[in-house]
Short mmCIF file of C-alpha atoms in Angstrom, two decimals:
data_model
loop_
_atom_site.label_atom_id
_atom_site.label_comp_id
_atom_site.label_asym_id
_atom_site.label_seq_id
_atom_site.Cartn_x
_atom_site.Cartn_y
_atom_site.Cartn_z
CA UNK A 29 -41.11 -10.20 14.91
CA UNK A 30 -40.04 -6.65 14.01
CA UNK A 31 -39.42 -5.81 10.86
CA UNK A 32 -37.21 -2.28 10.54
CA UNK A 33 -36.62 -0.07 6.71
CA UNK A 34 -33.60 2.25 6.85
CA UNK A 35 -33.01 5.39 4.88
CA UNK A 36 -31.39 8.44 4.49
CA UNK A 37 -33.37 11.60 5.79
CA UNK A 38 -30.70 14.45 4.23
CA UNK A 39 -29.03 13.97 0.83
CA UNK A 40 -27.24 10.76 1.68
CA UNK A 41 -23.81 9.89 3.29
CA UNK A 42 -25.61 10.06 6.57
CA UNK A 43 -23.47 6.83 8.10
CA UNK A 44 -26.52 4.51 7.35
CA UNK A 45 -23.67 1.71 7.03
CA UNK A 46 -22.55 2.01 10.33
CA UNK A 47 -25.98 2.08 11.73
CA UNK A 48 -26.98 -0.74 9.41
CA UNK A 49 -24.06 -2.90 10.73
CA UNK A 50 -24.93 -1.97 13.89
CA UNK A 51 -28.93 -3.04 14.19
CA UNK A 52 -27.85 -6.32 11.77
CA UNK A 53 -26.93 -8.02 14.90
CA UNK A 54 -30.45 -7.98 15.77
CA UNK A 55 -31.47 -8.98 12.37
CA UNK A 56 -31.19 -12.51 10.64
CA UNK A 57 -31.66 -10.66 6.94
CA UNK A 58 -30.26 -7.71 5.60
CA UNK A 59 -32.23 -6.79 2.03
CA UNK A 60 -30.77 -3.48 -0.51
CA UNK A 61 -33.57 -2.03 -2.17
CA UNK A 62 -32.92 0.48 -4.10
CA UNK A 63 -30.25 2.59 -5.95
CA UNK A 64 -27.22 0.81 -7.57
CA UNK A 65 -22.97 1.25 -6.76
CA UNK A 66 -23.18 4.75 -6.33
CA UNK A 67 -24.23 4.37 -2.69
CA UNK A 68 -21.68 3.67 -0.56
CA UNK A 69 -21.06 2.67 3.15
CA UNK A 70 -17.96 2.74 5.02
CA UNK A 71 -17.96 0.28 8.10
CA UNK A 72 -14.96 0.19 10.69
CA UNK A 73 -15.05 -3.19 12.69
CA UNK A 74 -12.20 -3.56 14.91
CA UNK A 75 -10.35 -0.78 13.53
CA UNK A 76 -10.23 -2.83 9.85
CA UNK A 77 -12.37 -0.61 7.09
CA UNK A 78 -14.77 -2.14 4.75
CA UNK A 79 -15.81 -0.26 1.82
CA UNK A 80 -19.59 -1.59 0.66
CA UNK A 81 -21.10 -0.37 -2.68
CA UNK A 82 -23.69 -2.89 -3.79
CA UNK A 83 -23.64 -5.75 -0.71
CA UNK A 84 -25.67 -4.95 2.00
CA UNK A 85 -23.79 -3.79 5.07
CA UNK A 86 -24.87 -6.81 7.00
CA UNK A 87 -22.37 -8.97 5.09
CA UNK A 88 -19.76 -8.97 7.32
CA UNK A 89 -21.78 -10.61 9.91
CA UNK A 90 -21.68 -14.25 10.18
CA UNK A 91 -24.53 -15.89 9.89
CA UNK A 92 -26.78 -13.50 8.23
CA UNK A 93 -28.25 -13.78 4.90
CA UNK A 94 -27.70 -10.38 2.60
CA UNK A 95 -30.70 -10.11 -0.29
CA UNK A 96 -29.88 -7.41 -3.18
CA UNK A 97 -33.74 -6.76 -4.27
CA UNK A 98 -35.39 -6.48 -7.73
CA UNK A 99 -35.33 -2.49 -6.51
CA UNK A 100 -31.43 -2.28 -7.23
CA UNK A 101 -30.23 -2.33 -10.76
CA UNK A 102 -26.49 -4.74 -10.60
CA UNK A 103 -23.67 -3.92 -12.40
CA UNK A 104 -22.25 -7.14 -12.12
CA UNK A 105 -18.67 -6.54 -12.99
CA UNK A 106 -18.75 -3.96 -10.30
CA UNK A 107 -20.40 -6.77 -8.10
CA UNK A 108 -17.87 -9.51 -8.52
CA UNK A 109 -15.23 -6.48 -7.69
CA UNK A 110 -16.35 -5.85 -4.28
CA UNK A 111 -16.90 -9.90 -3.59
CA UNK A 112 -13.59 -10.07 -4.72
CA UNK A 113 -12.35 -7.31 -2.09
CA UNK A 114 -14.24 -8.23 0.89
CA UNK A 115 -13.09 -11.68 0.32
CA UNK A 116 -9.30 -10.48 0.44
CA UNK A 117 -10.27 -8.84 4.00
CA UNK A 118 -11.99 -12.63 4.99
CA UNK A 119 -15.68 -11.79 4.20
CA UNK A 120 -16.86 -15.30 3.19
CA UNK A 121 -19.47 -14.60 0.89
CA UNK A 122 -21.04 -17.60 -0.93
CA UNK A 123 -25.12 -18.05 -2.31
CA UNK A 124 -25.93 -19.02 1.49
CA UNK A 125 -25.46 -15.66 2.38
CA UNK A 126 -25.77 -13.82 -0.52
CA UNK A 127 -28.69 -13.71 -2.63
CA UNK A 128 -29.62 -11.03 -6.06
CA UNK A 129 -32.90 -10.99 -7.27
CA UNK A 130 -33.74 -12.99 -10.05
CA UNK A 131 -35.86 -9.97 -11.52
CA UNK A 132 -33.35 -7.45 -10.80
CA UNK A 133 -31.58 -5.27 -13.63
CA UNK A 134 -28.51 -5.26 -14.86
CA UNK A 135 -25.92 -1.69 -15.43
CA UNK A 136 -23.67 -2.62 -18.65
CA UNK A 137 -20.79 -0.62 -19.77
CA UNK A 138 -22.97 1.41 -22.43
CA UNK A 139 -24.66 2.73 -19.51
CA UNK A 140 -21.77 4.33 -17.99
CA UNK A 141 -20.72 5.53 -20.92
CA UNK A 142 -24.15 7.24 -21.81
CA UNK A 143 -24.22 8.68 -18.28
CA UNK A 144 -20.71 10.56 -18.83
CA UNK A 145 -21.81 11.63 -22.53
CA UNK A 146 -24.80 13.30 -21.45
CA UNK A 147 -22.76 14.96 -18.18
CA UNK A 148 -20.34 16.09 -20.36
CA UNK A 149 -22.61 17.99 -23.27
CA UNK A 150 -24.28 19.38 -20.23
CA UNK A 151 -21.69 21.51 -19.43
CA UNK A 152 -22.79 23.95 -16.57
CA UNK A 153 -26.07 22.34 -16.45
CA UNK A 154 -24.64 19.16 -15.20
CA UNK A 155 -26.35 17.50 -12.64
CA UNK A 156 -23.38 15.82 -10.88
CA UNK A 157 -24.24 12.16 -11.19
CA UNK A 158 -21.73 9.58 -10.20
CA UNK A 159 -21.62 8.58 -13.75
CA UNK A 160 -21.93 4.63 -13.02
CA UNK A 161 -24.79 4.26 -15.49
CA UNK A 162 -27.83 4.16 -12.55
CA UNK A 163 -29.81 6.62 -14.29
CA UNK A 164 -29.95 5.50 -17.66
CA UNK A 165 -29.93 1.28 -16.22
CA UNK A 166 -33.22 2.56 -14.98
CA UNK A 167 -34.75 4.15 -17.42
CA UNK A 168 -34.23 0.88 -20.01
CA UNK A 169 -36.23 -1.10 -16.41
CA UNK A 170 -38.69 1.49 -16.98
CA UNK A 171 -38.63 1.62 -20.69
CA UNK A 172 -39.26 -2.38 -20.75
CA UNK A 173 -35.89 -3.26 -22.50
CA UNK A 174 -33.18 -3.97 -19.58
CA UNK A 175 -31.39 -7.34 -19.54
CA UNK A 176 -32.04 -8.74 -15.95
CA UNK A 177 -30.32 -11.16 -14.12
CA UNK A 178 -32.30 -14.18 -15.13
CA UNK A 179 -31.67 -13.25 -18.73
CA UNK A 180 -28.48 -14.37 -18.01
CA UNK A 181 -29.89 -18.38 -17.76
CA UNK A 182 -31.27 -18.08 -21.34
CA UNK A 183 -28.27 -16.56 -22.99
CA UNK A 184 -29.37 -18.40 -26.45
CA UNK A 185 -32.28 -15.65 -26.72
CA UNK A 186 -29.78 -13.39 -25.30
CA UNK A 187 -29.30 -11.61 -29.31
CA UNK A 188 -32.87 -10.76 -29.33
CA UNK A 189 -32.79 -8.76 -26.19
CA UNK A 190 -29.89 -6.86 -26.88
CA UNK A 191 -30.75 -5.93 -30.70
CA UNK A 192 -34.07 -4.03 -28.80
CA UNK A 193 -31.57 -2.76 -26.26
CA UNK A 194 -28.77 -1.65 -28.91
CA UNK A 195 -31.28 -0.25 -31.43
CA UNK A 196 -32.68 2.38 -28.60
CA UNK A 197 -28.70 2.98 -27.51
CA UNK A 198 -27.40 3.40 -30.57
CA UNK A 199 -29.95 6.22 -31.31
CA UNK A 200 -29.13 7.84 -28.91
CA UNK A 201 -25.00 7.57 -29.20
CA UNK A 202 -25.16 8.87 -32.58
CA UNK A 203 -26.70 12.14 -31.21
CA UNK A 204 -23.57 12.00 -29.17
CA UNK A 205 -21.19 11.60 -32.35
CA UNK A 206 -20.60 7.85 -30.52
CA UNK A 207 -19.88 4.87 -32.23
CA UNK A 208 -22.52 1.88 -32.77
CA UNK A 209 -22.18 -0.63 -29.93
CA UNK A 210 -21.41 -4.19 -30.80
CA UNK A 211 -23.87 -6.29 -29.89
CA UNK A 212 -21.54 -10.07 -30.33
CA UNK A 213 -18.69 -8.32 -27.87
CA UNK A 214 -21.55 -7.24 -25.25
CA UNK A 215 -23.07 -11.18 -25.71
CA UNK A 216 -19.66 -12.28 -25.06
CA UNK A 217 -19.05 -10.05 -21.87
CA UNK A 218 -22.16 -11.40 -20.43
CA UNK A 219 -21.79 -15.29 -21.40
CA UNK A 220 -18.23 -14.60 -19.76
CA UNK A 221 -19.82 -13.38 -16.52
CA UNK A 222 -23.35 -15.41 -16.55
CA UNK A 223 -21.56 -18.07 -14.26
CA UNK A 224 -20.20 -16.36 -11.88
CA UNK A 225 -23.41 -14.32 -11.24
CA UNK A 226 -26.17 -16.96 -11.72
CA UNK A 227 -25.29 -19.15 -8.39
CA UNK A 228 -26.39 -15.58 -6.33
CA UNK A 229 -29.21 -15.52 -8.41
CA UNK A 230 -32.97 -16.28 -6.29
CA UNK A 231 -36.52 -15.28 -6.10
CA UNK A 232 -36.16 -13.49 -2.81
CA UNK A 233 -39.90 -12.26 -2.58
CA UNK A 234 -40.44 -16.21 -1.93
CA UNK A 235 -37.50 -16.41 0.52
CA UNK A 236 -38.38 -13.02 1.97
CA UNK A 237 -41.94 -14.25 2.59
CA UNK A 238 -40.95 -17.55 3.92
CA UNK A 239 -38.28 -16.07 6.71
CA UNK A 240 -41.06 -13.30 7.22
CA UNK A 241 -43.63 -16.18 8.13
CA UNK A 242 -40.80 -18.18 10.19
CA UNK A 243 -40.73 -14.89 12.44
CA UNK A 244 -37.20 -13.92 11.66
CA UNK A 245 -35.83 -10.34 11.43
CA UNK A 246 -35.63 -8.33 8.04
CA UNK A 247 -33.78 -5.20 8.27
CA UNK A 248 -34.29 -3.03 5.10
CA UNK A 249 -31.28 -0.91 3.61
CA UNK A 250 -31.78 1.78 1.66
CA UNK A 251 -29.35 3.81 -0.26
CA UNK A 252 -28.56 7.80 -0.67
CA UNK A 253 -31.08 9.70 0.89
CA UNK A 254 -34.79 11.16 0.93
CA UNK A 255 -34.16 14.27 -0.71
CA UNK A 256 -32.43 12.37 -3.63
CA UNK A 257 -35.88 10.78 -4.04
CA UNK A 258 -36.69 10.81 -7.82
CA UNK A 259 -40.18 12.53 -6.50
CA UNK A 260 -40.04 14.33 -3.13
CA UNK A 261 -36.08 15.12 -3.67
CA UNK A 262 -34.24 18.47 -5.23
CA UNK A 263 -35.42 17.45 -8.92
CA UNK A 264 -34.01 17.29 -11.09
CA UNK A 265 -30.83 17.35 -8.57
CA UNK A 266 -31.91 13.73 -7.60
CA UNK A 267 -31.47 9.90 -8.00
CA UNK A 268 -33.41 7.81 -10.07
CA UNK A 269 -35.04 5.50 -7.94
CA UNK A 270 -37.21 6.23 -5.02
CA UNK A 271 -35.27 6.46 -2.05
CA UNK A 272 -38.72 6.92 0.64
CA UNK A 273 -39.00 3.60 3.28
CA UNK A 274 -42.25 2.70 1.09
CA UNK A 275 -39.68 1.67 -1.85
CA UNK A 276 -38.54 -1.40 0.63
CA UNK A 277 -41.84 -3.36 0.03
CA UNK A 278 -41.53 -2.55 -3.89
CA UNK A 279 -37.99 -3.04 -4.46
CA UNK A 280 -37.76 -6.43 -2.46
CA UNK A 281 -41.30 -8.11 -3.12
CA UNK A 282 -42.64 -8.02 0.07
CA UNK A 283 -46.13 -6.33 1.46
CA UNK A 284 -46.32 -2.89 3.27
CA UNK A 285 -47.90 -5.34 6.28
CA UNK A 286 -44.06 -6.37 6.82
CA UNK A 287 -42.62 -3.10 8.22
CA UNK A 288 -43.20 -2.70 11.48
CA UNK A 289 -40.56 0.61 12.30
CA UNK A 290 -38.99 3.29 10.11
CA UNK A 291 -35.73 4.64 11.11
CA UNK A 292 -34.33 7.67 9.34
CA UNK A 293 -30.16 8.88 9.25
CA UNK A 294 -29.49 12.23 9.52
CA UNK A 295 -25.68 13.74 10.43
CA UNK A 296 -25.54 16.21 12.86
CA UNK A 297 -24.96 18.79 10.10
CA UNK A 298 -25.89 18.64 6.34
CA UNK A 299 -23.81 17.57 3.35
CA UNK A 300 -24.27 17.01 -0.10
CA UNK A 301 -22.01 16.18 -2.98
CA UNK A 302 -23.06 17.09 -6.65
CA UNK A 303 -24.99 19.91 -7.79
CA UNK A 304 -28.46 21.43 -6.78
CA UNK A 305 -29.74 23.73 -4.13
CA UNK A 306 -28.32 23.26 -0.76
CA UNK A 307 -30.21 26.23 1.61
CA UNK A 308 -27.92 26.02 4.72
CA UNK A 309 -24.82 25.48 2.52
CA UNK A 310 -21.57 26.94 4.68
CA UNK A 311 -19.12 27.54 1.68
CA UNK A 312 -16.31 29.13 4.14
CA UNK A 313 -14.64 28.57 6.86
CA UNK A 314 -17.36 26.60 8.75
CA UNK A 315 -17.95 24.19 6.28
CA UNK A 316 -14.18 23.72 5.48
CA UNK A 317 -14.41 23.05 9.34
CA UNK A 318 -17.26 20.20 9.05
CA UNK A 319 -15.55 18.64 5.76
CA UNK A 320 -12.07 18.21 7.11
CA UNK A 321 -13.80 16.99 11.05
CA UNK A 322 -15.87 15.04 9.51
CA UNK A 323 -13.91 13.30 6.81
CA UNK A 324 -15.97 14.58 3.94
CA UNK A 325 -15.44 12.40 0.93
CA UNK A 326 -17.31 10.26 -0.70
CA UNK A 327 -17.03 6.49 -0.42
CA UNK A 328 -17.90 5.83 -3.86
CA UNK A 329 -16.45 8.58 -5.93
CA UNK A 330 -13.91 10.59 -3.51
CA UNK A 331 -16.19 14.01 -4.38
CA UNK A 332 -15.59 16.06 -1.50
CA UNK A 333 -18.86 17.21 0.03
CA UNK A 334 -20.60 20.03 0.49
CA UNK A 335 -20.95 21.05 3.77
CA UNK A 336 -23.03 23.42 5.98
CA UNK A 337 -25.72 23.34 9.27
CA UNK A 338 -28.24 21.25 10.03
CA UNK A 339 -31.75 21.81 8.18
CA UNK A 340 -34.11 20.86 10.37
CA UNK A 341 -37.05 22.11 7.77
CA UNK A 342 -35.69 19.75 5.28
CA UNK A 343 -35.29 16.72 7.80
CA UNK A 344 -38.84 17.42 9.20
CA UNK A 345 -39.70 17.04 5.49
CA UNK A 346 -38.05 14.13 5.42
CA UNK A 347 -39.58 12.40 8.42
CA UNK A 348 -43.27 13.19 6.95
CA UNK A 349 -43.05 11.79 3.40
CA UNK A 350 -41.17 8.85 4.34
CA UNK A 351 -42.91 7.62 7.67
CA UNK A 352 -40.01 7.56 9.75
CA UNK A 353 -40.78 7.03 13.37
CA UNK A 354 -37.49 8.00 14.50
CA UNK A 355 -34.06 9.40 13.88
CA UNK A 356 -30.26 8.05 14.57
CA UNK A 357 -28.31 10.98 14.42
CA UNK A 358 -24.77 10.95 13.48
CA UNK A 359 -21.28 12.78 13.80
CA UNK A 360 -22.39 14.47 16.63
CA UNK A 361 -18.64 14.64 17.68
CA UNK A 362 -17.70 16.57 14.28
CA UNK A 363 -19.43 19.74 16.24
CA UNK A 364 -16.90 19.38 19.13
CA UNK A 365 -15.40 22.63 20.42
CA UNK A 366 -17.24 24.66 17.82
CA UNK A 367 -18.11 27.77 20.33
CA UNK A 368 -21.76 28.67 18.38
CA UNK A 369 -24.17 25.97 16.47
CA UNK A 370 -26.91 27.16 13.99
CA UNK A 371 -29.59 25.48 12.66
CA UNK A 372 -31.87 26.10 10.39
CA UNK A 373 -35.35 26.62 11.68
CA UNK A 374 -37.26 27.88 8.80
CA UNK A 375 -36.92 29.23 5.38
CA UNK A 376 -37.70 33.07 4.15
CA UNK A 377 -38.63 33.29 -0.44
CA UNK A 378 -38.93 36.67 -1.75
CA UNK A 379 -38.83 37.79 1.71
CA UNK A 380 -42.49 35.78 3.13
CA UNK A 381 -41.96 32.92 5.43
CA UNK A 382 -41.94 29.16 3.92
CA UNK A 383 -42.69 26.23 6.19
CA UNK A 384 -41.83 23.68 3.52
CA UNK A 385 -39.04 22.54 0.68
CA UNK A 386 -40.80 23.39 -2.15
CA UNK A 387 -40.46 21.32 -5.55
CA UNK A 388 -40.18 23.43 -8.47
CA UNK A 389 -36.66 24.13 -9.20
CA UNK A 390 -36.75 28.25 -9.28
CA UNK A 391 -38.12 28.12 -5.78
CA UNK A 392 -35.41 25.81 -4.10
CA UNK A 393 -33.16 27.80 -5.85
CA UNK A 394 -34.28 31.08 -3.67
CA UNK A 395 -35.03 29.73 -0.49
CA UNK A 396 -33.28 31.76 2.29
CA UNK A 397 -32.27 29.89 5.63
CA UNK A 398 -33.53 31.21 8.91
CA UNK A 399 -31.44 30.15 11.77
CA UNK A 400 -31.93 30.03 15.23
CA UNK A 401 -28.25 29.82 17.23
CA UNK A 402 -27.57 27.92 20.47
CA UNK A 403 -24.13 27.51 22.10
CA UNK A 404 -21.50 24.81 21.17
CA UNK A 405 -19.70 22.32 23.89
CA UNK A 406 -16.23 22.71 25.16
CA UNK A 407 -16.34 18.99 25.99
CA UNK A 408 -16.17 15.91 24.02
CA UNK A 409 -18.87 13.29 22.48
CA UNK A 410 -16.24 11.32 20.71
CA UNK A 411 -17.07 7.55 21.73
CA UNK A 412 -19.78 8.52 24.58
CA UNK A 413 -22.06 5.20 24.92
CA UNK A 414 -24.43 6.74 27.63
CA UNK A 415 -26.06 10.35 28.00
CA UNK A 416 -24.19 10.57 30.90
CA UNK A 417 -20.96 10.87 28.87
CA UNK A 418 -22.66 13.71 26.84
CA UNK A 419 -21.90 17.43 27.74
CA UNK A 420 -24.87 19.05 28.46
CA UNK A 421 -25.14 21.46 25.64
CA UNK A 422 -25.11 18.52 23.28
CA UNK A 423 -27.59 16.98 25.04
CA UNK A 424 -30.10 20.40 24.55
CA UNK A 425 -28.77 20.67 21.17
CA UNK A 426 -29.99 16.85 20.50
CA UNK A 427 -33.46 17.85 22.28
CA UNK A 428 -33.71 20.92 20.14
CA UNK A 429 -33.46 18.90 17.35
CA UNK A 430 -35.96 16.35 18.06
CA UNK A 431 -38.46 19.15 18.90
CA UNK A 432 -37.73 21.23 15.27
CA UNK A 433 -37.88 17.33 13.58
CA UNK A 434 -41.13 16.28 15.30
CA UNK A 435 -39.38 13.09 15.62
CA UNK A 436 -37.50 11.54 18.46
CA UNK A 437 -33.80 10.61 18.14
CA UNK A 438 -33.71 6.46 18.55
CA UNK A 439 -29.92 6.35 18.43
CA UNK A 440 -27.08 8.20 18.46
CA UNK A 441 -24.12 7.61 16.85
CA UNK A 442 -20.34 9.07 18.23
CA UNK A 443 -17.64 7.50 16.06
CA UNK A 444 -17.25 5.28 12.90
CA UNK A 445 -17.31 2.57 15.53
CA UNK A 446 -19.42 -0.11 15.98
CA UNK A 447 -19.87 -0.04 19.63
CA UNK A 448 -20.06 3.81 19.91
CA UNK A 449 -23.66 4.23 19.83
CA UNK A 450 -26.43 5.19 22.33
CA UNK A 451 -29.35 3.10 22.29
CA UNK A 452 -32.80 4.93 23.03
CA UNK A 453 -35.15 3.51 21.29
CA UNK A 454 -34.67 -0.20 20.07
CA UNK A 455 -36.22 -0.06 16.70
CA UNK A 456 -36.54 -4.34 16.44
CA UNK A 457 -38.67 -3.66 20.03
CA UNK A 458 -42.11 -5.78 19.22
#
């Protein structure tokens, strides 16, 4: 059976939840990869909201299994949180549907508060993370001293760990003018929350490769988007995981062999929140416009977004280093009434044409958009489930699109609703 890896093709906060939600009801699995509870996805069901951070959109489906990989690092107090809400809302979420990965890393409190000590001596040179810890959680996985999850079933060599954790963290706080950490208080925390974690706790490569071989569906999630990619993103304006579809197979413990489609997000316009470059950035009236149509805050944080047209340079970018074999595109009803659409078709530096988003910093920092403008649509898309229901100049704007991406659009998306969504391409098609 078809296996299909999500991501974001644009700088995140491209409505992958919605989409997610909506192609889980051709899955049996829904598997995170990546990133930590700085992603977040926003799902309206029957007109009730659901706010997702770290739990795979898919659940809020009955009778599908949700996997957080190895890929994701887990704050778990921040885990238990959401449980907690979606619970409230009558999400039953117990370890038949919910697994973490045994090998997955943990975010503690120091990391937080090392994130927002190094934002804040940045001062202008901040790079606007969400300051939940994901950057420096991964950088102790990478540095080969993180607690994982299964740590948390041997808390009696617990001390050891966190003396080689606290001796690095401390270092570095005292650079800070912080205080020393105390290791018996962090022990504590975690004995306190070991319980309530542990029963989640799995080796989902095994489980992963046994529903793979029993021939059922694995949809992949992944979190912010490509261009937040910790290699082919606006470094050092970026996440700290890799956010490409080739970080599913890595960050869940499965084989490249078990993806079978690739489908990227991308909004019908561009946003980003937090610093870096942003080429077709609208920071007037036009992307005022966008932000307050299109409901331009983040999920996670509240940031309002950055707004401006679409980059179809970037997204083409996007669709080569990540594989993706097509595109749902999304808030195509935000550009409703506007009387002229740009987009951006290519990019001028120092005056010369460039074909491409280049990576060193100075350069993204002078690319110049070039736009090519077609008119807007008097009518509306709002809820359309058919092309029929499309006004015509959306549909030529949609087909523009596809041409500039080199990608075709699989779905469209026309409201935070479930149902409103145009099916072209069914990505779980074997």
């Amino acid at each position: 059976m078809a296996n299909v890896v999500v991501v974001g093709a644009q700088w995140g906060d491209e409505g992958k939840g919605k989409i997610v939600d909506w192609l889980s009801q051709r899955a049996d699995v829904v598997v995170r990869f990546q990133g930590g509870h700085n992603a977040g996805h926003t799902l309206v069901i029957d007109n009730v909201t659901y706010k997702l951070s770290l739990l795979p959109s898919g659940i809020v489906r009955p009778g599908k299994l949700a996997v957080i990989g190895n890929g994701v690092v887990v704050d778990p107090w921040a885990l238990l949180k959401e449980i907690q809400a979606l619970r409230a809302q009558g999400v039953e979420i117990t370890p038949a549907n919910l697994q973490i990965a045994d090998n997955a890393c943990l975010i503690l409190p120091l990391h937080a508060e090392l994130d927002a000590l190094r934002e804040d001596a940045s001062g202008a040179g901040q790079i606007g993370t969400t300051r939940r810890g994901i950057g420096p959680a991964y950088e102790d996985k990478v540095g080969r001293r993180a607690i994982r999850v299964c740590d948390l079933s041997d808390l009696d060599r617990l001390d050891e760990k966190l003396e080689r954790l606290l001796g690095h963290h401390n270092a570095l706080r005292r650079g800070y003018g912080a205080p020393d950490l105390d290791a018996a208080a962090l022990h504590g925390a975690l004995t306190e929350i070991a319980g309530q974690i542990l029963p989640f706790a799995a080796p989902v490569w095994s489980e992963l490769d046994k529903l793979r071989r029993a021939g059922r569906r694995i949809l992949f999630e992944g979190a912010q988007g490509q261009m937040l990619d910790v290699d082919h993103g606006t470094y050092p304006f970026v996440t700290s995981s890799s956010t490409v579809a080739g970080q599913a197979c890595a960050g869940s413990g499965v084989g490249p062999g078990a993806v079978n489609y690739v489908l990227g997000i991308a909004k019908a316009y561009t946003t980003r929140v937090g610093a870096g470059p942003f080429p077709t950035e609208q920071d007037n009236e036009i992307g005022q416009h966008l932000g307050e149509r299109g409901h331009e805050f983040g999920t996670v944080t509240q940031r309002k977004r950055r707004c401006g047209w679409f980059d179809a340079v970037m997204v083409r970018q996007a669709v080569k280093t990540g594989g993706i074999d097509g595109i749902a595109l999304t808030k195509l009803d935000v550009l409703d009434g506007m009387e002229e659409i740009r987009i951006c078709t290519g990019y001028r530096r120092n005056g010369k044409p460039c074909d491409n988003f280049p990576a060193g910093q100075i350069a993204q920092s002078e690319i110049e958009p070039v736009y090519t403008s077609v008119p807007g649509w008097r009518g509306s898309t709002k809820g359309a489930r058919s092309w029929a229901d499309l006004p015509a100049e959306a549909v030529k704007y949609i087909r523009l699109v596809e041409e500039l991406i080199e990608t075709p659009v699989a779905l469209l998306s026309t409201s935070p609703q479930r149902e409103d969504t145009i099916l072209v391409t069914d990505p779980f098609a074997d």
